[in-house]
PDB file of C-alpha atoms in Angstrom:
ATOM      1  CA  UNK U   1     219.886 138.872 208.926  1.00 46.00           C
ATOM      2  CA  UNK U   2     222.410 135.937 208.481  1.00 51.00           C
ATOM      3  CA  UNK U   3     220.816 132.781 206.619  1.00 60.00           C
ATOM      4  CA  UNK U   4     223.846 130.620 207.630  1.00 66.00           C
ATOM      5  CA  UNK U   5     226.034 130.050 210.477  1.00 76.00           C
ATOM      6  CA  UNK U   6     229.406 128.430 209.668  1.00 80.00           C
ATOM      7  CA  UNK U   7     231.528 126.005 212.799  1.00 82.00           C
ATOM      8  CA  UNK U   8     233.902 125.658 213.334  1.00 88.00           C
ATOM      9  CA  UNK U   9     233.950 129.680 214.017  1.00 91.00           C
ATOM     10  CA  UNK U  10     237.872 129.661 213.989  1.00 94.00           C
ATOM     11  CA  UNK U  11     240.234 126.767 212.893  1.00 95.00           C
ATOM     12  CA  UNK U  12     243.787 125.968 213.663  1.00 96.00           C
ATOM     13  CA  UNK U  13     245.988 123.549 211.632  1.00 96.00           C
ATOM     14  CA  UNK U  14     249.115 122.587 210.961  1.00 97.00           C
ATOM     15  CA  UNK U  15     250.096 123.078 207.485  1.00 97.00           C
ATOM     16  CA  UNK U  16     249.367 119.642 205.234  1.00 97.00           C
ATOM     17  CA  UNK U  17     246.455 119.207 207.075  1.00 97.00           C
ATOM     18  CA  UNK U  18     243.210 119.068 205.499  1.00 98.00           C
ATOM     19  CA  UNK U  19     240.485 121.243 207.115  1.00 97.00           C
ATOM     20  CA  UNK U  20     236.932 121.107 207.360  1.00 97.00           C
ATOM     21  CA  UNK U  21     234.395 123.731 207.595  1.00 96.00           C
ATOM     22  CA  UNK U  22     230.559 123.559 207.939  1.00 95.00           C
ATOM     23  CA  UNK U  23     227.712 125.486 207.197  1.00 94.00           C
ATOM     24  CA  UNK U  24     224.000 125.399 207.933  1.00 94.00           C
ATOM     25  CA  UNK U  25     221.366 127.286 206.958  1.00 91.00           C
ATOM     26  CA  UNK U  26     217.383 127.756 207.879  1.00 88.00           C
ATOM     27  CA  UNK U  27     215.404 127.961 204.646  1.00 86.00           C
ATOM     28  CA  UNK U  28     215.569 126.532 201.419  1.00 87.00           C
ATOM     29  CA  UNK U  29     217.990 127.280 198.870  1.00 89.00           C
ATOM     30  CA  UNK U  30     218.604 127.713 194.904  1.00 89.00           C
ATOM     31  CA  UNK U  31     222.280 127.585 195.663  1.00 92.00           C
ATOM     32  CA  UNK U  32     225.358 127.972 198.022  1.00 94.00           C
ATOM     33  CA  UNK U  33     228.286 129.241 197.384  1.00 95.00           C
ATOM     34  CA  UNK U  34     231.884 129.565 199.352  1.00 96.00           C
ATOM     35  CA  UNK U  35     234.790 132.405 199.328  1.00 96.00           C
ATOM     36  CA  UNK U  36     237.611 132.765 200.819  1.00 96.00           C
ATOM     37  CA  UNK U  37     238.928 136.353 202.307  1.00 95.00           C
ATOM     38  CA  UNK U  38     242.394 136.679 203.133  1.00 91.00           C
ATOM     39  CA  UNK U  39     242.391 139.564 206.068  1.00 82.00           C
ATOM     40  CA  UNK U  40     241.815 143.101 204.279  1.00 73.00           C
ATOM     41  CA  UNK U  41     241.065 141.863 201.253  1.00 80.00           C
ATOM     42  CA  UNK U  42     238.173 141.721 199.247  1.00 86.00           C
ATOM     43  CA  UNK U  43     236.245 138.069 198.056  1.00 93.00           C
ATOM     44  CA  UNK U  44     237.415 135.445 196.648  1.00 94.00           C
ATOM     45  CA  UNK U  45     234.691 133.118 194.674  1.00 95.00           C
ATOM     46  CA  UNK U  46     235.607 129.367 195.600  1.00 96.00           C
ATOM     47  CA  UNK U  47     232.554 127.122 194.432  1.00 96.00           C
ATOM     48  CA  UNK U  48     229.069 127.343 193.689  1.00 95.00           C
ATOM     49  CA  UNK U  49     226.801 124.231 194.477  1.00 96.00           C
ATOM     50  CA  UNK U  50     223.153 123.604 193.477  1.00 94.00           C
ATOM     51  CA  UNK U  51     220.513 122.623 195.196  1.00 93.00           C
ATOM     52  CA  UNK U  52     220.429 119.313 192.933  1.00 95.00           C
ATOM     53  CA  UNK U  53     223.822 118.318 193.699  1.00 97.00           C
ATOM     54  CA  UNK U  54     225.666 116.614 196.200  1.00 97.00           C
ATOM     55  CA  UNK U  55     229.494 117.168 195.532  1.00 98.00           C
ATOM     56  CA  UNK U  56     231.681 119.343 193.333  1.00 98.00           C
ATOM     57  CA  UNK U  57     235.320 119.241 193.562  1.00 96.00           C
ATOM     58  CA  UNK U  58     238.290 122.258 192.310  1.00 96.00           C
ATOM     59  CA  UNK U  59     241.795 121.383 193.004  1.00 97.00           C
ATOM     60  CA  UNK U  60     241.961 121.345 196.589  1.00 97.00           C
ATOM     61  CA  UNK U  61     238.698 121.793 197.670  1.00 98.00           C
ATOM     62  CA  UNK U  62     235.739 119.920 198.110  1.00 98.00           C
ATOM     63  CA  UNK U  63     232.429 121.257 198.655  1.00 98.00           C
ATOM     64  CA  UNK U  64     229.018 119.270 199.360  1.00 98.00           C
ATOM     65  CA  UNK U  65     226.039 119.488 200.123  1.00 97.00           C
ATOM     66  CA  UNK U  66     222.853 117.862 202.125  1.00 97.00           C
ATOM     67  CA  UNK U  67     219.977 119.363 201.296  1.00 95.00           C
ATOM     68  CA  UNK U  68     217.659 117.436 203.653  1.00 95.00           C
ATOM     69  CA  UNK U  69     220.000 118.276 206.899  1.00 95.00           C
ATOM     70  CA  UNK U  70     219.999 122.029 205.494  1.00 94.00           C
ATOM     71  CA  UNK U  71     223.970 121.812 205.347  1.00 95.00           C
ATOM     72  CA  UNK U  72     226.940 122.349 203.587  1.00 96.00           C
ATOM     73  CA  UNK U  73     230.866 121.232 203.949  1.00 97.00           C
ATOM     74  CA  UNK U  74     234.046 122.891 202.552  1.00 97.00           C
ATOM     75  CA  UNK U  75     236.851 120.530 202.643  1.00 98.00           C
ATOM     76  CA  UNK U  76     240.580 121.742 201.799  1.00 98.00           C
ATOM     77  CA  UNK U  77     242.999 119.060 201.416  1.00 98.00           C
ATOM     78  CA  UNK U  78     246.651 119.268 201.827  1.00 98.00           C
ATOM     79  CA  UNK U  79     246.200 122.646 203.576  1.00 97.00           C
ATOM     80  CA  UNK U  80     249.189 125.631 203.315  1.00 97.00           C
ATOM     81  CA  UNK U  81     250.092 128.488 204.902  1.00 96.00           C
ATOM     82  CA  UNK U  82     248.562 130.432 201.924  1.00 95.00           C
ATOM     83  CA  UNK U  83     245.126 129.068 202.831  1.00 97.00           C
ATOM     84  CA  UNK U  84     245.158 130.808 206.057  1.00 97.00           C
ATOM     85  CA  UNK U  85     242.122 133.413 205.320  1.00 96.00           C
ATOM     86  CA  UNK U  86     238.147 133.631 206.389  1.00 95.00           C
ATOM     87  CA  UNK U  87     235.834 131.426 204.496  1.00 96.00           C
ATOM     88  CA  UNK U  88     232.304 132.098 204.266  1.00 95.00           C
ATOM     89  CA  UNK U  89     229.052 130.206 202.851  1.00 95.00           C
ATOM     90  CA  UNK U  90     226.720 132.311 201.185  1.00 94.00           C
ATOM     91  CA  UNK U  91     223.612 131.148 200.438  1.00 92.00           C
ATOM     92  CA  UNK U  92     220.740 131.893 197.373  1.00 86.00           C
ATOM     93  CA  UNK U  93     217.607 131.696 198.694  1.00 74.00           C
ATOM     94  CA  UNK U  94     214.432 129.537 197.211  1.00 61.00           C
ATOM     95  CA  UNK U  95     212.037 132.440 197.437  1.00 61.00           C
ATOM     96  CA  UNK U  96     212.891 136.495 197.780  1.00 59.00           C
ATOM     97  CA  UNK U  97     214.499 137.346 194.817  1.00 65.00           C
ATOM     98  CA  UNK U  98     218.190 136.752 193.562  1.00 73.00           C
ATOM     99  CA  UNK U  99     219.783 137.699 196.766  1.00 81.00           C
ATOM    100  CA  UNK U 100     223.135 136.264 198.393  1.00 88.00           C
ATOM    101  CA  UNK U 101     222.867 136.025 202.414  1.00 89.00           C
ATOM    102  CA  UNK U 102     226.057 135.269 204.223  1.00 92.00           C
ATOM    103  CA  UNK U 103     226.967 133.075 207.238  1.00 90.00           C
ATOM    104  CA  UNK U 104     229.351 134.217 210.248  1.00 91.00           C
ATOM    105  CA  UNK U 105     232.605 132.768 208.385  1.00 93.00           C
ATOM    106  CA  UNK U 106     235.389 130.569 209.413  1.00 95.00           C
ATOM    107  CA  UNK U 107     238.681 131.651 210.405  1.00 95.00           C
ATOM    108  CA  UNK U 108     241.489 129.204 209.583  1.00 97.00           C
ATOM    109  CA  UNK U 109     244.495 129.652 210.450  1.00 97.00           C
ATOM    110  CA  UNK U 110     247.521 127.418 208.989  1.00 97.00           C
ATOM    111  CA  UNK U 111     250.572 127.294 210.809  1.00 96.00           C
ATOM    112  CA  UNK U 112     253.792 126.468 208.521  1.00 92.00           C
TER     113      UNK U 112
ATOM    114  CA  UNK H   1     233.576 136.429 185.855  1.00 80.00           C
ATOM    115  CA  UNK H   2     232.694 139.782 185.864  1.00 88.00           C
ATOM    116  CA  UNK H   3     235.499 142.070 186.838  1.00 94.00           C
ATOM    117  CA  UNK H   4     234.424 144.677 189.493  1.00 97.00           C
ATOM    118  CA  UNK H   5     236.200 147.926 190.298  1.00 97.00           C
ATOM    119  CA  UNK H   6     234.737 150.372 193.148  1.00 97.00           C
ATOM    120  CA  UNK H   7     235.864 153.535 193.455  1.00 98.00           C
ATOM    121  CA  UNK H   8     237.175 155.612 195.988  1.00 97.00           C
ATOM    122  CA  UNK H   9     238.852 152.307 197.579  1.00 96.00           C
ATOM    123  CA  UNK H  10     239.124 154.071 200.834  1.00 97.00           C
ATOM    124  CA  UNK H  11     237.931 157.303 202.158  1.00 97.00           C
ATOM    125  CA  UNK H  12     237.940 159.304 205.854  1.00 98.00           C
ATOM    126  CA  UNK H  13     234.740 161.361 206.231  1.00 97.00           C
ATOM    127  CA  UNK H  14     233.497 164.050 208.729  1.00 97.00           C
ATOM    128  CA  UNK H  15     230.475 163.431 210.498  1.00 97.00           C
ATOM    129  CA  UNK H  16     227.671 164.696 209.302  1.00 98.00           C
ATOM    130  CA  UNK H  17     229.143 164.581 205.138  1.00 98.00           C
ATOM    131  CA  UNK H  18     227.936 162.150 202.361  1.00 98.00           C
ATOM    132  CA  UNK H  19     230.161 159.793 200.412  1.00 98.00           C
ATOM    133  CA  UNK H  20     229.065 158.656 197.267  1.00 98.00           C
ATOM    134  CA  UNK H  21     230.562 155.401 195.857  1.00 98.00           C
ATOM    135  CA  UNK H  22     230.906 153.944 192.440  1.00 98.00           C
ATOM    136  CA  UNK H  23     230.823 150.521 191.306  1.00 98.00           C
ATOM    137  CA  UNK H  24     231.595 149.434 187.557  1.00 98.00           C
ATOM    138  CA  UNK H  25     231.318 146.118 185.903  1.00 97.00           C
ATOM    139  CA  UNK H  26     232.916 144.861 183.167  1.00 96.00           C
ATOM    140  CA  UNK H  27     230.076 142.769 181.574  1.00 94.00           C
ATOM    141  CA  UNK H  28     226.348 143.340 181.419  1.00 93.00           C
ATOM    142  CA  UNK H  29     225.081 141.814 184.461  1.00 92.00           C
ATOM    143  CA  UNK H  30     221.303 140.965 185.676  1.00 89.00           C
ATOM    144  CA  UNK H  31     221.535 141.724 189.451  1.00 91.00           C
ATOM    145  CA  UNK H  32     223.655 144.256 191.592  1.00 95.00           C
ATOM    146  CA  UNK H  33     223.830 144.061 195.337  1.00 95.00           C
ATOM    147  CA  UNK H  34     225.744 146.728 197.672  1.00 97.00           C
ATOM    148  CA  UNK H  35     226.634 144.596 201.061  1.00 97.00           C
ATOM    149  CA  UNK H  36     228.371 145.981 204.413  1.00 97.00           C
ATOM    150  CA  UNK H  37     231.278 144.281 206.328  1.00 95.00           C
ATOM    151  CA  UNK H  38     232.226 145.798 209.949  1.00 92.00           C
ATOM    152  CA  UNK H  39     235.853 144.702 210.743  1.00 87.00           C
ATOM    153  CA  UNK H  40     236.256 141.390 212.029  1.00 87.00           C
ATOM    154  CA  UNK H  41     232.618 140.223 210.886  1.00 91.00           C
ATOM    155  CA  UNK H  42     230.565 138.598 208.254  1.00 93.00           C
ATOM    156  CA  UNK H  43     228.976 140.529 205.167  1.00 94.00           C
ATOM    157  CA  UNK H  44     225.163 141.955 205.907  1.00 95.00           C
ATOM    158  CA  UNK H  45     223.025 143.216 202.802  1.00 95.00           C
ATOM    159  CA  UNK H  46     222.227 146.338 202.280  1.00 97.00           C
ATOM    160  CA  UNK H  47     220.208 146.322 199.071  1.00 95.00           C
ATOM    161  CA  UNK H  48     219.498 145.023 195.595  1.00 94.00           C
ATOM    162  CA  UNK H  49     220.034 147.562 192.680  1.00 95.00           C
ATOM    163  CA  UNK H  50     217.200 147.729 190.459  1.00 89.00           C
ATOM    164  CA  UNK H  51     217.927 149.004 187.128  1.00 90.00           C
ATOM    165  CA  UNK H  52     215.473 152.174 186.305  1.00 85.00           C
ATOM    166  CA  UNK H  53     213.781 151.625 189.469  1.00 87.00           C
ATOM    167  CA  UNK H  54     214.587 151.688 193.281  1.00 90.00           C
ATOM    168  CA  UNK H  55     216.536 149.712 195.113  1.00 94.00           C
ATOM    169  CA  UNK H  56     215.118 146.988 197.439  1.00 93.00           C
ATOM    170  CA  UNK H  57     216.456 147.796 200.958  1.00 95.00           C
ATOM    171  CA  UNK H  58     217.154 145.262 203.567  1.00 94.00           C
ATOM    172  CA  UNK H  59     215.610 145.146 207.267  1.00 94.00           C
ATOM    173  CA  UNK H  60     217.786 148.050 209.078  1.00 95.00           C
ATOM    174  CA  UNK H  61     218.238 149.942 205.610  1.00 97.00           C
ATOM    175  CA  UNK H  62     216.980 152.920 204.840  1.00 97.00           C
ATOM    176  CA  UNK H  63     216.848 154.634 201.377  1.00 97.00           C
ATOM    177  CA  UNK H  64     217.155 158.208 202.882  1.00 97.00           C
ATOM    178  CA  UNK H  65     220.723 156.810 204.219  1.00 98.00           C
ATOM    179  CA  UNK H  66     222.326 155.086 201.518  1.00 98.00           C
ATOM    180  CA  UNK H  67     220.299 156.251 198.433  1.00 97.00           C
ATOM    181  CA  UNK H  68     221.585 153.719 195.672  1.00 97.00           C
ATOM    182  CA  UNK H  69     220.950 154.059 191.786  1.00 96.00           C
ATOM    183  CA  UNK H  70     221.571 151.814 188.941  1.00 96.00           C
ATOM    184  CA  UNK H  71     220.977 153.441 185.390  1.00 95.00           C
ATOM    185  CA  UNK H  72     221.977 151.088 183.682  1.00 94.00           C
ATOM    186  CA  UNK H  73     223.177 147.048 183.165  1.00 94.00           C
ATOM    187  CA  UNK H  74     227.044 147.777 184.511  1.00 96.00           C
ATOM    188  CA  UNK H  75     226.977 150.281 186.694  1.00 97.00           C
ATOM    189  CA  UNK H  76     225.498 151.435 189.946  1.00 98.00           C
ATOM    190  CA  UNK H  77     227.019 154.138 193.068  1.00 98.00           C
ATOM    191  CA  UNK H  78     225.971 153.944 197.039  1.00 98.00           C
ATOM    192  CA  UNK H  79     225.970 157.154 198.699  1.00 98.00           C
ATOM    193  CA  UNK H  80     226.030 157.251 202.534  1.00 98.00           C
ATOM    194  CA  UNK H  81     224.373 160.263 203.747  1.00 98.00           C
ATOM    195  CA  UNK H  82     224.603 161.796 206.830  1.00 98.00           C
ATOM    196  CA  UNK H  83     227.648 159.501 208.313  1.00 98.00           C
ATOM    197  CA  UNK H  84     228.106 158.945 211.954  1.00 97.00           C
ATOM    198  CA  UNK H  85     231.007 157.057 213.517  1.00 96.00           C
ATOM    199  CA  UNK H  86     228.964 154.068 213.497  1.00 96.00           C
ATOM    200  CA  UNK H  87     228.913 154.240 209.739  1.00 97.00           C
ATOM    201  CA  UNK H  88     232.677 153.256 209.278  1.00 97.00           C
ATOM    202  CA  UNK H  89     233.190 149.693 207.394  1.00 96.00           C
ATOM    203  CA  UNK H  90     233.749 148.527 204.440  1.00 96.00           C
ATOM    204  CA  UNK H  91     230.645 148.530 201.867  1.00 98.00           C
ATOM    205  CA  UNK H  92     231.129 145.971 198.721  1.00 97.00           C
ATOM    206  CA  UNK H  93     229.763 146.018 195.495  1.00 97.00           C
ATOM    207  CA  UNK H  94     228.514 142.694 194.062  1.00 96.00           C
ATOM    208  CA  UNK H  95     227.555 141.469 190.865  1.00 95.00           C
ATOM    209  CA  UNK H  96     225.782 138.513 189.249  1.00 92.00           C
ATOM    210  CA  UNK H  97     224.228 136.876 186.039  1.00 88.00           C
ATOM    211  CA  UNK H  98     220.989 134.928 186.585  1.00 83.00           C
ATOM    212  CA  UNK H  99     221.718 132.195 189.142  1.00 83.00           C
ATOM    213  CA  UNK H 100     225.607 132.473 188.382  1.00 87.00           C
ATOM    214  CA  UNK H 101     228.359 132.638 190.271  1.00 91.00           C
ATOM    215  CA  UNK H 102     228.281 136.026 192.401  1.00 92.00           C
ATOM    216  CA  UNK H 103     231.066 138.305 192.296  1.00 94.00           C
ATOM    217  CA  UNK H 104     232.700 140.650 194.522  1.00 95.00           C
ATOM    218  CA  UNK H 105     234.286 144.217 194.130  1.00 96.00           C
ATOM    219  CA  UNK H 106     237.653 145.126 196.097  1.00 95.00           C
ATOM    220  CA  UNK H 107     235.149 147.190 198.291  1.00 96.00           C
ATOM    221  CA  UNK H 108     235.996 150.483 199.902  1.00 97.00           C
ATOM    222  CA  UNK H 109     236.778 151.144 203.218  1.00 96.00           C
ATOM    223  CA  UNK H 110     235.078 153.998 205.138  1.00 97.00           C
ATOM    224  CA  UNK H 111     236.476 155.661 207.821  1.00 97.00           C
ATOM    225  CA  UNK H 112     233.717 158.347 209.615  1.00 97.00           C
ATOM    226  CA  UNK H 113     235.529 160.832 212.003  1.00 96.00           C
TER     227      UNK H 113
END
């Protein structure tokens, strides 16, 4: 069963945009992590974010994460057409072993 | 990062016949997951690959369906018995150190007829 559930479930921007994705999830976590999946391709690893912290940054993107409202935000700045793919938040569960569970995935879409 | 490679990276099956797929990693790696991703939809787990032991299914997997084995650190194969229609998707291979970063294969897409 899905842990997360990602919204906006599809996004539409114009390119130089920045988008915003969110995640939530029901129990508590070691980690999350986001990817990126460009259609028919396999995953891309974006960030990983701990349970301790609050922000990490890489390039473009900006990931954080509230631990007390269960949720997590991806945040791509200065969005181009090459960032039009599926992103997903994965996350590591507290208990249950090492396991990775998945949200539903947003799909943005960035027009040129 | 671990560099994954799954082999074949596509395949069309009669109903009825088994595919058996391989997943190699280029490091030494703690855990090994095999996940499934129907078209247009998010991944679900299948199972964790125990080294030198079974796997650890997930709710709605079965071992006498997809029969996994790991013997040893870098290396595990999926086999899908008994395929249906319902069986075509893409099944991933996934790989991680500890409480790393987790990794993907190219995964291999399965086409039941």
């Amino acid at each position: 069963s899905q842990q997360g559930e990602e919204d906006p479930q599809a996004l539409s921007i114009q390119e130089g945009e920045n988008a915003t994705m969110n995640c939530s999830y029901k129990t508590s976590i070691n980690n999350l992590q986001w990817y990126r999946q460009n259609s028919g391709r396999g995953l891309v690893h974006l960030i990983l974010i701990r349970s301790n912290e609050r922000e990490k940054h890489s390039g473009r993107l900006r990931v954080t994460l509230d631990t007390s409202k269960k949720s997590s935000s991806l945040l791509i700045t200065a969005s181009r057409a090459a960032d039009t793919a599926s992103y997903f938040c994965a996350t590591d569960r507290d208990t249950g072993g090492f396991k990775t569970i998945f949200g539903a995935g947003t799909r943005l879409f960035v027009k040129a | 990062s671990a560099v994954i490679s799954q082999k074949p990276s596509r395949d069309i099956c009669q109903r009825g016949t088994s595919l058996t797929i391989q997943c190699q990693v280029d490091s030494q790696v703690t855990m090994m997951f095999w996940y499934r991703q129907q078209p247009g939809q998010s991944l679900t787990l299948i199972a964790t690959a125990n080294q030198g032991s079974e796997a650890t299914y997930e709710s709605g997997f079965v071992i006498d369906k997809f029969p996994i084995s790991r013997p040893n650190l870098t290396f595990s194969t999926l086999t899908v018995s008994n395929m249906s229609p319902e069986d075509s998707s893409i099944y991933l291979c996934s790989a991680r150190q500890g409480r790393g970063e987790q990794y993907f294969g190219p995964g291999t897409r399965l086409t039941v007829t």
